[in-house]
Amino acid sequence: MPFSRRGIFVRMVILASCIAAAGESAAQPKTPVPDAAAQQTAKKAAGELFADRFTQAKTTAEKTALATDMMDAAGRVQAGSADQYVLLKISLDVAAGTGDAATALQAVERLIEQFDEPAAELIGETLLTAARQATTSAQHKAVAEAALSIAGKLSDADQYETALRLYEAARSSAQRAKLFPLAKELTAQIEETKRQQLLSEDYRKALSVLEDKPTDPEANLAAGRHLCFVKGNWARGVPMLALGSKPPPPPNTRRLPKRP
């Protein structure tokens, strides 16, 4: 499958929306991930069906074609079955293993549409694998551009560790593709994500304090800063910032001794 910048951009938008929607109630319940026994049976069937292709696929193009054909096969089996899950998962692994982020993300998209997989973790790990395996400038470019969008959504979902790992991998890919302005932008995002991570840690600590001391100034200040400046939730954050403003010390009411 030829590299398509438009295709991967559209896929990034869809996957970013999946991350943003994580934790919200889905309109339709998703299929649980098949158990280990069912997956093992499906893997055996897939291995037999594509045995010759696995043996013959040596080049990146051949492996990408194999991944694409396995995705096509997944569309012809029963929706939500172990066979479908395994075909998509193997397709994802094959594509990511060749550094083909676009094809791997296509498999991810179909997996998280049908199955109850953790979207943020799956997307992040897929891009990290593609980044490690990328060899061409086009592959590194695709990884860097995709990661820039996805890592931001991971940060929004409080997945800071995965976001930082992805930003670091994306910066390395951008440098290898000689996309130096993008590498500079990713460096700035890394620093910003580290700042957000620290504020998030302070926020969690502050919430713990506020359970027992709802008017504690320092805890309100930390919580308010996180809500306003990281999450953009000014409606909740501003009242906390107000409570976090330390009141002026009480006036000295002691009477000075009268001078003789």
Short mmCIF file of C-alpha atoms in Angstrom, two decimals:
data_model
loop_
_atom_site.label_atom_id
_atom_site.label_comp_id
_atom_site.label_asym_id
_atom_site.label_seq_id
_atom_site.Cartn_x
_atom_site.Cartn_y
_atom_site.Cartn_z
CA MET A 1 0.00 0.00 0.00
CA PRO A 2 1.59 3.32 -1.04
CA PHE A 3 2.12 5.93 1.62
CA SER A 4 -0.78 8.39 1.68
CA ARG A 5 -0.34 11.56 3.69
CA ARG A 6 -4.04 12.38 3.41
CA GLY A 7 -4.98 8.85 4.45
CA ILE A 8 -2.88 8.90 7.59
CA PHE A 9 -4.12 12.40 8.48
CA VAL A 10 -7.74 11.26 8.30
CA ARG A 11 -6.88 8.17 10.33
CA MET A 12 -5.15 10.31 12.97
CA VAL A 13 -8.28 12.46 13.33
CA ILE A 14 -10.46 9.38 13.79
CA LEU A 15 -8.10 7.77 16.29
CA ALA A 16 -7.67 11.00 18.22
CA SER A 17 -11.45 11.15 18.53
CA CYS A 18 -11.43 7.59 19.88
CA ILE A 19 -8.97 8.59 22.59
CA ALA A 20 -10.97 11.69 23.47
CA ALA A 21 -14.10 9.57 23.77
CA ALA A 22 -12.42 6.98 26.00
CA GLY A 23 -14.21 6.68 29.28
CA GLU A 24 -17.48 7.98 27.86
CA SER A 25 -20.46 5.70 27.38
CA ALA A 26 -20.44 4.25 23.90
CA ALA A 27 -23.60 4.39 21.82
CA GLN A 28 -23.32 0.65 21.29
CA PRO A 29 -21.47 -1.78 23.56
CA LYS A 30 -18.28 -3.21 22.10
CA THR A 31 -17.35 -6.86 21.87
CA PRO A 32 -15.14 -8.14 24.71
CA VAL A 33 -11.65 -9.22 23.70
CA PRO A 34 -11.76 -13.00 23.03
CA ASP A 35 -10.24 -15.21 25.71
CA ALA A 36 -6.81 -16.78 25.34
CA ALA A 37 -8.12 -20.18 24.24
CA ALA A 38 -10.28 -18.70 21.48
CA GLN A 39 -7.39 -16.54 20.31
CA GLN A 40 -5.05 -19.51 20.18
CA THR A 41 -7.49 -21.46 18.00
CA ALA A 42 -7.93 -18.46 15.71
CA LYS A 43 -4.16 -17.94 15.47
CA LYS A 44 -3.71 -21.53 14.35
CA ALA A 45 -6.36 -21.08 11.65
CA ALA A 46 -4.84 -17.79 10.47
CA GLY A 47 -1.38 -19.32 10.41
CA GLU A 48 -2.59 -22.16 8.21
CA LEU A 49 -4.51 -19.82 5.89
CA PHE A 50 -1.62 -17.41 5.39
CA ALA A 51 1.29 -19.83 5.86
CA ASP A 52 2.70 -19.35 2.36
CA ARG A 53 2.35 -15.57 2.55
CA PHE A 54 4.22 -15.41 5.85
CA THR A 55 7.06 -17.43 4.31
CA GLN A 56 7.19 -15.37 1.12
CA ALA A 57 6.85 -11.89 2.63
CA LYS A 58 10.41 -10.60 2.88
CA THR A 59 10.31 -6.96 1.84
CA THR A 60 8.44 -4.08 3.45
CA ALA A 61 6.08 -3.90 0.48
CA GLU A 62 5.30 -7.62 0.69
CA LYS A 63 4.65 -7.42 4.42
CA THR A 64 2.42 -4.38 3.97
CA ALA A 65 0.47 -6.28 1.31
CA LEU A 66 0.14 -9.22 3.70
CA ALA A 67 -1.15 -6.96 6.48
CA THR A 68 -3.67 -5.39 4.10
CA ASP A 69 -4.91 -8.77 2.88
CA MET A 70 -5.35 -9.96 6.46
CA MET A 71 -7.44 -6.88 7.21
CA ASP A 72 -9.54 -7.66 4.16
CA ALA A 73 -9.97 -11.23 5.42
CA ALA A 74 -11.05 -9.86 8.81
CA GLY A 75 -13.87 -8.06 7.05
CA ARG A 76 -15.18 -11.32 5.62
CA VAL A 77 -15.44 -13.30 8.87
CA GLN A 78 -18.07 -12.93 11.57
CA ALA A 79 -17.96 -9.52 13.23
CA GLY A 80 -16.77 -9.72 16.82
CA SER A 81 -15.39 -13.23 16.43
CA ALA A 82 -12.02 -14.43 17.66
CA ASP A 83 -11.03 -14.94 14.00
CA GLN A 84 -11.68 -11.27 13.26
CA TYR A 85 -9.81 -10.11 16.34
CA VAL A 86 -6.75 -12.24 15.60
CA LEU A 87 -6.60 -11.30 11.91
CA LEU A 88 -6.69 -7.60 12.79
CA LYS A 89 -4.16 -8.01 15.59
CA ILE A 90 -1.70 -9.90 13.40
CA SER A 91 -2.21 -7.33 10.65
CA LEU A 92 -1.40 -4.58 13.13
CA ASP A 93 1.73 -6.37 14.34
CA VAL A 94 2.99 -7.08 10.82
CA ALA A 95 2.49 -3.50 9.65
CA ALA A 96 3.96 -1.88 12.76
CA GLY A 97 6.85 -4.33 12.61
CA THR A 98 7.82 -2.94 9.21
CA GLY A 99 7.54 0.68 10.33
CA ASP A 100 4.34 1.20 8.33
CA ALA A 101 2.39 3.50 10.66
CA ALA A 102 -0.42 4.18 8.19
CA THR A 103 -1.39 0.53 7.69
CA ALA A 104 -0.91 -0.31 11.37
CA LEU A 105 -3.20 2.54 12.42
CA GLN A 106 -5.82 1.32 9.97
CA ALA A 107 -5.82 -2.03 11.78
CA VAL A 108 -5.97 -0.25 15.15
CA GLU A 109 -8.95 1.77 14.01
CA ARG A 110 -10.89 -1.35 13.07
CA LEU A 111 -9.91 -3.13 16.28
CA ILE A 112 -11.10 -0.39 18.61
CA GLU A 113 -14.28 0.13 16.61
CA GLN A 114 -15.33 -3.48 17.21
CA PHE A 115 -13.55 -4.66 20.35
CA ASP A 116 -13.28 -3.35 23.89
CA GLU A 117 -9.59 -2.52 23.65
CA PRO A 118 -7.97 0.40 25.55
CA ALA A 119 -7.68 2.87 22.67
CA ALA A 120 -5.00 5.18 24.07
CA GLU A 121 -2.60 2.41 25.05
CA LEU A 122 -3.06 0.46 21.82
CA ILE A 123 -2.53 3.49 19.58
CA GLY A 124 0.47 4.67 21.57
CA GLU A 125 2.19 1.28 21.61
CA THR A 126 1.50 0.78 17.90
CA LEU A 127 3.18 4.06 16.99
CA LEU A 128 6.10 3.33 19.31
CA THR A 129 6.65 0.00 17.54
CA ALA A 130 6.40 1.64 14.12
CA ALA A 131 8.90 4.29 15.22
CA ARG A 132 11.41 1.64 16.31
CA GLN A 133 11.07 -0.28 13.05
CA ALA A 134 10.91 2.64 10.59
CA THR A 135 13.80 2.72 8.12
CA THR A 136 12.86 5.17 5.36
CA SER A 137 12.39 8.93 5.55
CA ALA A 138 8.76 8.53 4.50
CA GLN A 139 8.12 6.10 7.35
CA HIS A 140 9.82 8.34 9.90
CA LYS A 141 7.84 11.32 8.61
CA ALA A 142 4.56 9.41 8.93
CA VAL A 143 5.38 8.34 12.49
CA ALA A 144 6.43 11.83 13.57
CA GLU A 145 3.35 13.52 12.15
CA ALA A 146 0.96 10.92 13.53
CA ALA A 147 2.59 10.92 16.95
CA LEU A 148 2.37 14.70 17.26
CA SER A 149 -1.41 14.53 17.06
CA ILE A 150 -1.93 11.33 19.05
CA ALA A 151 0.46 12.20 21.89
CA GLY A 152 -1.44 15.42 22.50
CA LYS A 153 -4.65 13.45 22.93
CA LEU A 154 -2.87 11.05 25.27
CA SER A 155 -1.84 14.02 27.42
CA ASP A 156 -5.42 15.28 27.43
CA ALA A 157 -6.45 11.82 28.67
CA ASP A 158 -3.81 12.04 31.47
CA GLN A 159 -1.68 9.33 29.81
CA TYR A 160 1.46 11.38 30.36
CA GLU A 161 4.05 8.59 30.45
CA THR A 162 2.89 7.12 27.14
CA ALA A 163 2.62 10.61 25.65
CA LEU A 164 6.20 11.45 26.62
CA ARG A 165 7.54 8.18 25.21
CA LEU A 166 5.67 8.86 21.99
CA TYR A 167 6.89 12.45 21.75
CA GLU A 168 10.48 11.29 22.25
CA ALA A 169 10.12 8.64 19.54
CA ALA A 170 8.48 11.16 17.23
CA ARG A 171 11.28 13.67 17.76
CA SER A 172 13.85 11.02 16.88
CA SER A 173 11.87 10.14 13.73
CA ALA A 174 11.55 13.80 12.77
CA GLN A 175 15.30 14.26 13.11
CA ARG A 176 15.99 11.18 10.98
CA ALA A 177 13.62 12.49 8.33
CA LYS A 178 15.40 15.87 8.56
CA LEU A 179 12.18 17.58 9.62
CA PHE A 180 13.98 19.94 11.97
CA PRO A 181 11.12 22.44 12.53
CA LEU A 182 8.89 19.52 13.52
CA ALA A 183 11.61 18.17 15.82
CA LYS A 184 11.79 21.60 17.47
CA GLU A 185 8.01 21.64 17.91
CA LEU A 186 8.14 18.17 19.46
CA THR A 187 10.84 19.30 21.89
CA ALA A 188 8.55 22.11 23.02
CA GLN A 189 5.70 19.63 23.42
CA ILE A 190 7.89 17.37 25.54
CA GLU A 191 8.66 20.23 27.93
CA GLU A 192 5.01 21.26 28.07
CA THR A 193 3.89 17.68 28.75
CA LYS A 194 6.40 17.38 31.59
CA ARG A 195 4.98 20.58 33.07
CA GLN A 196 1.44 19.23 32.76
CA GLN A 197 2.52 15.96 34.35
CA LEU A 198 3.90 17.79 37.39
CA LEU A 199 0.73 19.84 37.71
CA SER A 200 -1.32 16.66 37.43
CA GLU A 201 0.64 15.05 40.26
CA ASP A 202 0.11 18.16 42.37
CA TYR A 203 -3.58 18.04 41.47
CA ARG A 204 -4.00 14.46 42.68
CA LYS A 205 -2.24 15.30 45.93
CA ALA A 206 -4.39 18.41 46.31
CA LEU A 207 -7.61 16.45 45.85
CA SER A 208 -6.54 14.11 48.62
CA VAL A 209 -6.03 17.07 50.96
CA LEU A 210 -9.31 18.71 49.94
CA GLU A 211 -11.28 15.64 50.97
CA ASP A 212 -10.57 16.53 54.60
CA LYS A 213 -9.80 20.25 54.27
CA PRO A 214 -11.98 21.71 51.50
CA THR A 215 -10.78 25.28 52.14
CA ASP A 216 -7.06 24.53 52.37
CA PRO A 217 -5.38 27.41 50.43
CA GLU A 218 -2.40 25.50 49.04
CA ALA A 219 -4.49 22.53 47.91
CA ASN A 220 -7.05 24.80 46.27
CA LEU A 221 -4.29 26.70 44.50
CA ALA A 222 -2.72 23.51 43.11
CA ALA A 223 -6.09 22.10 42.03
CA GLY A 224 -7.19 25.39 40.51
CA ARG A 225 -3.98 25.80 38.51
CA HIS A 226 -4.36 22.31 37.03
CA LEU A 227 -8.01 22.76 36.13
CA CYS A 228 -7.50 26.20 34.57
CA PHE A 229 -4.11 26.00 32.91
CA VAL A 230 -3.96 22.32 31.93
CA LYS A 231 -7.56 21.22 31.47
CA GLY A 232 -9.05 24.59 30.55
CA ASN A 233 -11.88 24.05 33.03
CA TRP A 234 -12.14 27.63 34.24
CA ALA A 235 -15.61 27.20 35.71
CA ARG A 236 -14.27 24.75 38.31
CA GLY A 237 -10.77 26.12 38.56
CA VAL A 238 -11.35 29.83 39.20
CA PRO A 239 -13.25 29.36 42.50
CA MET A 240 -10.40 27.14 43.69
CA LEU A 241 -7.84 29.75 42.69
CA ALA A 242 -9.83 32.28 44.70
CA LEU A 243 -9.72 30.01 47.74
CA GLY A 244 -6.04 29.50 47.09
CA SER A 245 -5.28 33.20 47.46
CA LYS A 246 -3.78 33.59 50.87
CA PRO A 247 -5.73 36.11 52.95
CA PRO A 248 -3.78 39.06 54.34
CA PRO A 249 -2.50 38.57 57.87
CA PRO A 250 -4.84 39.88 60.56
CA PRO A 251 -4.03 43.40 61.74
CA ASN A 252 -1.93 43.75 64.83
CA THR A 253 -4.49 44.56 67.49
CA ARG A 254 -2.08 44.79 70.36
CA ARG A 255 -2.06 48.20 71.92
CA LEU A 256 1.25 49.93 71.89
CA PRO A 257 2.36 51.07 75.32
CA LYS A 258 1.67 54.70 75.96
CA ARG A 259 4.66 56.90 75.90
CA PRO A 260 5.26 58.61 79.21
#
